[in-house]
Amino acid sequence: MIYIHIPFCKSRCIYCDFFSSTLSTSRDAFINALRNEIHNRADEIRHARANTIYLGGGTPSQLTYVQVKEIFDTLLGVVSLENGAEVTMECNPDDVTPEFMSSLADIPVNRISMGVQSMNDNFLRLLNRRHTSLQALKAVEILRSAGYDNLSIDLMYGLPGQTLELWKSDVDKIISLDVPHLSAYSLQWEEGTPLFKMLEKGEVQETDEDTSVSMYRYLIRRAMECGYEHYEISNFAKPGMRAKHNSGYWRDEAYVGLGPGAHSYDGAYKRSCNPPDLQRYLNNEGIIAQEIEILSEEELYEEQVLKGLRTIDGLNLALMSEEYQEHAINMAAPHIERGTMIRSGNILRLTEEGFILSNDIMSDMML
Ligand code: SF4
């Protein structure tokens, strides 16, 4: 699994604390630095395998065709793409033009993930998203005409001032598009973002917990009625269309992250991160000292719980030492009794009701 972080956005959304820059001048220098990093970490990349590649950001669709091609030419010069590999590119709806999409025809991207966030133009404006709801609809059409049927759409709920009725309308509009994959996240109020400052000044309010839960429940009900499998807390897929890349993260597989701010994991004990500093990345031409973290046994257990319980595949007790198994079983018992968790053999998993309470349950399962 290979992740490539493209640290550029055309403008910044007011809720976002992801690492990205609006500088347009350093993009060629970034591609050179990234190619350097790919060569430098070739062994690690081969170990992580190209069964999935994910171009995320930032906004990868802000790159030109030539820049995207340079990335793939370099990457596929050091590792071979596996049969059936999922290759995802995140796109912003207003970057999706017929010209851009047809220019990508010789690049092995076969899945597009699009941050739509809302189908209500008032919220899109409030969040400083660049697109309109109409552009989002057009983008889906353009993608399908260009042969990209494997689409995922991201939505956000719990936006300031969003009522349950407005959210229902968003969900219904998105579901009617019949895309194979949906992700929906409740708005996170990240300290330091312009939106958080508006909250501090009392200009916007947080959605109350009950409304937020009702929004989540509505999404689950409608998605399941329309043939989506609710396979992870925030993710829904038509049969056979689960995201392979993200599923690999939740299955605890090894991955390599390239680009500033990208994380890597060896699939065992070691996590590392490229510092989120574009200038340093450019100055050192992609070769920067990674911050390394060796996970303790306790941290590994907690990671297993956090990843395993996110999905309907659940937490595999057989992968834990006896001591941790016992702890997990004891902590799960009251939740099983309440019907928020199920145990089948060695697998513990959350029920739909458990997904709604997942934060509390996961924190109960910790050491
Ligand atoms: S486009 Fe995505 S990464 Fe860029 S500012 Fe908006 S939410 Fe953040």
XYZ file of C-alpha atoms and ligand atoms in Angstrom:
375
model
C 0.000 0.000 0.000
C 1.423 3.327 -1.054
C 0.135 6.736 -0.010
C 1.336 9.922 -1.690
C 0.586 13.232 -0.042
C 0.086 16.134 -2.450
C 0.405 19.155 -0.175
C -1.330 21.778 -2.303
C -4.784 23.309 -2.285
C -6.060 26.180 -4.383
C -7.652 27.727 -1.302
C -8.152 26.622 2.291
C -11.439 25.328 3.659
C -12.125 26.968 7.019
C -12.540 23.735 9.006
C -9.439 21.974 7.711
C -6.226 21.344 9.635
C -4.635 18.999 7.081
C -1.194 19.921 5.955
C -1.326 21.760 2.638
C -0.098 24.958 1.046
C -1.783 27.344 -1.381
C 1.564 28.221 -3.023
C 1.399 27.440 -6.696
C 5.018 28.230 -7.501
C 6.668 25.243 -5.811
C 4.777 22.426 -7.495
C 7.463 21.409 -9.997
C 10.068 21.520 -7.240
C 7.769 19.305 -5.156
C 7.473 16.734 -7.960
C 11.273 16.613 -8.218
C 11.594 16.168 -4.456
C 8.938 13.456 -4.465
C 10.694 11.574 -7.280
C 13.863 11.763 -5.245
C 12.102 10.368 -2.188
C 10.652 7.521 -4.278
C 14.138 6.539 -5.484
C 15.573 6.908 -2.029
C 12.925 4.699 -0.400
C 12.625 2.172 -3.224
C 13.235 -0.887 -0.978
C 10.622 0.233 1.508
C 8.158 0.890 -1.326
C 8.712 -2.601 -2.746
C 8.144 -4.084 0.718
C 4.868 -2.152 1.069
C 3.741 -3.408 -2.413
C 1.698 -1.568 -5.023
C -1.556 -3.436 -4.375
C -3.107 -0.043 -3.653
C -1.898 3.479 -4.402
C -3.654 6.491 -2.952
C -2.995 10.065 -4.077
C -4.373 12.211 -1.280
C -3.861 15.642 0.084
C -4.268 18.474 -0.151
C -5.809 18.407 -3.578
C -4.091 16.030 -6.038
C -6.387 17.242 -8.826
C -4.584 20.588 -8.622
C -1.595 18.946 -10.314
C -1.238 19.014 -14.071
C -1.389 15.869 -16.180
C 2.397 16.066 -16.689
C 3.020 16.260 -12.947
C 0.729 13.295 -12.220
C 2.399 11.305 -14.989
C 5.863 12.052 -13.622
C 4.817 10.707 -10.234
C 3.459 7.454 -11.676
C 6.345 6.967 -14.108
C 8.814 7.279 -11.248
C 6.837 5.135 -8.812
C 6.149 2.364 -11.305
C 9.831 2.415 -12.215
C 10.627 1.061 -8.738
C 7.609 -1.142 -8.021
C 5.190 -3.059 -10.262
C 1.505 -2.429 -9.995
C -0.173 -5.644 -8.841
C -3.072 -7.229 -10.722
C -6.370 -5.727 -9.596
C -4.608 -2.888 -7.783
C -6.814 -0.039 -6.600
C -5.357 3.337 -7.594
C -7.264 6.235 -6.074
C -6.924 9.932 -6.705
C -8.697 12.529 -4.587
C -10.335 15.207 -6.726
C -12.073 18.445 -6.000
C -15.333 18.710 -8.001
C -14.352 21.949 -9.720
C -11.102 20.421 -11.011
C -13.030 17.634 -12.716
C -13.251 18.839 -16.313
C -13.628 16.609 -19.402
C -10.175 17.800 -20.547
C -8.435 16.944 -17.260
C -10.089 13.538 -16.944
C -9.413 12.482 -20.525
C -5.804 13.623 -20.153
C -5.429 11.044 -17.346
C -6.356 8.173 -19.678
C -2.834 6.701 -19.760
C -2.375 6.954 -15.984
C -3.463 3.902 -13.990
C -5.897 5.799 -11.723
C -9.037 3.636 -11.528
C -10.890 5.159 -8.574
C -11.810 8.756 -7.805
C -12.604 10.018 -4.338
C -14.351 13.362 -4.408
C -14.829 15.722 -1.456
C -18.360 16.987 -2.046
C -19.065 17.611 1.683
C -22.510 19.149 1.149
C -25.114 19.571 -1.572
C -26.212 22.874 -0.060
C -24.496 25.938 -1.549
C -24.898 27.977 1.643
C -22.824 25.463 3.581
C -20.293 25.109 0.776
C -19.807 28.886 0.827
C -19.622 28.985 4.623
C -16.922 26.297 4.602
C -15.035 28.108 1.826
C -15.251 25.098 -0.461
C -14.432 26.066 -4.038
C -17.255 24.202 -5.735
C -21.032 24.477 -5.897
C -23.543 21.643 -5.618
C -24.155 21.907 -9.360
C -20.441 21.464 -10.045
C -20.474 18.353 -7.859
C -23.324 16.868 -9.906
C -21.569 17.761 -13.162
C -18.332 16.241 -11.903
C -20.047 12.883 -11.341
C -21.399 13.032 -14.897
C -17.995 13.939 -16.341
C -16.259 11.180 -14.402
C -18.730 8.577 -15.596
C -18.479 9.740 -19.209
C -14.687 9.480 -18.927
C -15.068 5.860 -17.724
C -14.466 6.409 -14.003
C -17.333 4.438 -12.483
C -15.485 3.537 -9.302
C -16.349 6.719 -7.413
C -16.415 7.618 -3.777
C -18.062 10.743 -2.401
C -17.227 12.362 0.951
C -19.911 14.153 2.910
C -19.867 16.070 6.190
C -22.608 16.437 8.759
C -23.075 18.459 11.921
C -22.260 21.676 10.028
C -23.039 24.916 11.862
C -26.722 25.693 11.363
C -27.423 22.396 9.584
C -30.778 20.973 10.606
C -31.739 17.327 10.387
C -34.021 18.177 7.448
C -31.192 19.857 5.528
C -28.951 16.863 6.156
C -31.643 14.453 4.988
C -31.870 16.395 1.752
C -28.074 16.118 1.279
C -28.113 12.384 1.927
C -31.027 11.808 -0.453
C -29.377 13.810 -3.240
C -26.092 11.947 -2.889
C -27.711 8.526 -2.628
C -29.714 9.206 -5.795
C -26.382 9.462 -7.663
C -25.880 5.751 -6.967
C -22.104 5.955 -6.602
C -20.505 2.740 -5.327
C -18.899 4.235 -2.212
C -19.750 6.923 0.330
C -17.892 8.311 3.318
C -19.541 10.644 5.823
C -17.790 12.326 8.709
C -19.131 14.523 11.419
C -17.514 17.953 11.366
C -14.451 18.086 13.610
C -13.816 21.380 15.342
C -10.056 21.576 15.055
C -8.354 24.152 17.242
C -6.582 26.903 15.315
C -8.784 26.663 12.221
C -10.766 29.746 11.129
C -13.970 27.839 11.872
C -12.827 27.148 15.425
C -12.116 30.867 15.872
C -15.656 31.616 14.708
C -16.899 29.182 17.346
C -14.833 30.902 20.031
C -16.277 34.273 19.029
C -19.798 32.846 19.169
C -20.375 33.391 15.432
C -21.301 29.734 14.892
C -22.547 26.983 17.154
C -21.796 23.285 17.391
C -24.566 20.890 16.439
C -25.991 19.295 19.559
C -25.239 15.628 20.202
C -28.831 14.415 19.700
C -29.140 16.066 16.288
C -25.762 14.740 15.269
C -26.749 11.186 16.270
C -30.066 11.534 14.398
C -28.134 12.631 11.306
C -25.877 9.597 11.553
C -28.836 7.275 12.081
C -30.630 8.684 9.032
C -27.550 8.211 6.885
C -27.145 4.594 8.007
C -30.814 3.791 7.430
C -31.013 5.377 3.967
C -27.682 3.958 2.825
C -28.609 0.444 3.916
C -32.085 0.704 2.347
C -30.367 1.629 -0.908
C -28.064 -1.380 -0.978
C -24.957 -0.003 0.707
C -23.079 -2.111 3.216
C -22.157 -0.113 6.324
C -18.731 -1.690 6.561
C -16.883 0.885 8.651
C -18.043 3.567 11.098
C -17.984 6.297 8.436
C -17.937 4.248 5.227
C -20.579 2.641 3.035
C -20.069 0.534 -0.065
C -22.130 -1.268 -2.661
C -21.336 -5.017 -2.655
C -17.711 -5.629 -3.580
C -16.868 -1.929 -3.610
C -15.208 -1.399 -0.228
C -12.170 0.890 -0.342
C -9.195 -1.473 -0.558
C -6.623 1.093 0.532
C -8.375 2.262 3.681
C -9.420 -1.314 4.462
C -5.719 -2.180 4.465
C -5.108 0.480 7.146
C -7.870 -1.012 9.274
C -6.468 -4.533 8.768
C -3.149 -3.274 10.123
C -1.207 -3.808 6.888
C 2.124 -2.183 6.080
C 2.103 1.013 4.053
C 4.567 3.593 2.895
C 3.684 7.282 2.902
C 5.522 9.655 0.562
C 5.509 13.444 0.617
C 5.633 15.932 3.488
C 3.468 14.945 6.452
C 2.888 11.398 5.139
C 2.898 8.495 7.604
C 4.344 5.016 7.090
C 3.929 1.758 9.006
C 5.900 -1.471 8.755
C 2.890 -3.658 9.601
C 4.459 -4.651 12.922
C 5.963 -2.200 15.430
C 7.313 0.804 13.622
C 5.461 3.926 12.577
C 7.184 6.863 10.965
C 6.241 10.242 9.636
C 7.759 12.723 7.211
C 7.742 16.115 8.947
C 4.837 18.245 7.693
C 7.122 20.953 6.342
C 7.014 21.670 2.619
C 9.995 24.019 2.637
C 12.230 21.471 4.359
C 11.002 18.802 1.958
C 11.913 21.028 -0.998
C 15.231 22.199 0.453
C 16.346 18.630 1.096
C 14.870 17.428 -2.189
C 12.581 14.936 -0.571
C 15.184 13.375 1.673
C 14.234 14.290 5.199
C 14.730 12.640 8.547
C 11.588 10.777 9.454
C 10.144 10.940 12.927
C 10.107 7.327 14.107
C 7.909 5.761 16.761
C 8.300 2.188 18.025
C 4.998 0.943 19.389
C 4.939 -0.779 22.785
C 2.855 -3.936 23.390
C 0.218 -1.769 25.093
C 0.081 0.648 22.168
C -0.189 -2.246 19.722
C -3.166 -3.625 21.639
C -4.855 -0.220 21.614
C -4.197 0.170 17.889
C -5.713 -3.266 17.247
C -8.839 -2.258 19.165
C -9.169 1.097 17.414
C -8.683 -0.386 13.954
C -10.518 -3.684 14.467
C -13.675 -2.291 15.975
C -14.037 0.320 13.232
C -15.172 -2.262 10.701
C -17.744 -5.019 10.489
C -14.851 -7.476 10.192
C -14.198 -6.733 13.852
C -11.360 -7.279 16.267
C -9.583 -10.635 16.018
C -8.789 -11.851 19.530
C -6.611 -14.632 18.116
C -4.019 -12.015 17.132
C -3.504 -10.954 20.774
C -1.573 -12.391 23.678
C -3.684 -14.244 26.292
C -3.381 -11.366 28.736
C -4.808 -8.829 26.266
C -7.463 -11.257 25.051
C -8.698 -11.589 28.596
C -8.794 -7.822 29.045
C -10.687 -7.337 25.769
C -13.210 -10.069 26.618
C -13.837 -8.629 30.108
C -14.253 -5.081 28.807
C -16.522 -6.266 25.990
C -18.869 -8.213 28.271
C -21.174 -5.328 29.326
C -21.371 -4.110 25.741
C -22.302 -7.573 24.503
C -25.010 -7.681 27.161
C -26.319 -4.274 26.018
C -26.386 -5.404 22.388
C -23.804 -2.920 21.154
C -21.224 -5.625 20.512
C -21.284 -9.207 19.245
C -18.786 -12.011 19.768
C -18.554 -14.765 17.176
C -15.705 -17.139 18.052
C -12.557 -15.042 18.172
C -14.138 -11.987 16.567
C -15.571 -9.084 18.526
C -17.473 -6.536 16.516
C -19.756 -3.575 16.996
C -23.431 -3.713 16.047
C -25.080 -0.768 14.245
C -26.024 0.617 17.664
C -22.427 0.037 18.726
C -21.135 2.101 15.794
C -23.180 5.021 17.118
C -21.509 4.656 20.531
C -18.130 3.623 19.136
C -16.072 6.336 20.861
C -17.292 5.347 24.317
C -16.969 1.622 23.666
C -13.449 1.926 22.270
C -12.371 3.997 25.222
C -13.779 1.319 27.578
C -11.681 -1.299 25.754
C -8.417 0.578 26.318
C -5.897 -0.555 28.955
S -9.426 20.981 -0.194
Fe -9.247 19.373 1.382
S -7.131 19.477 2.130
Fe -7.548 21.389 0.994
S -8.172 22.852 2.574
Fe -10.055 21.914 1.757
S -10.457 20.143 3.090
Fe -8.351 20.786 3.465
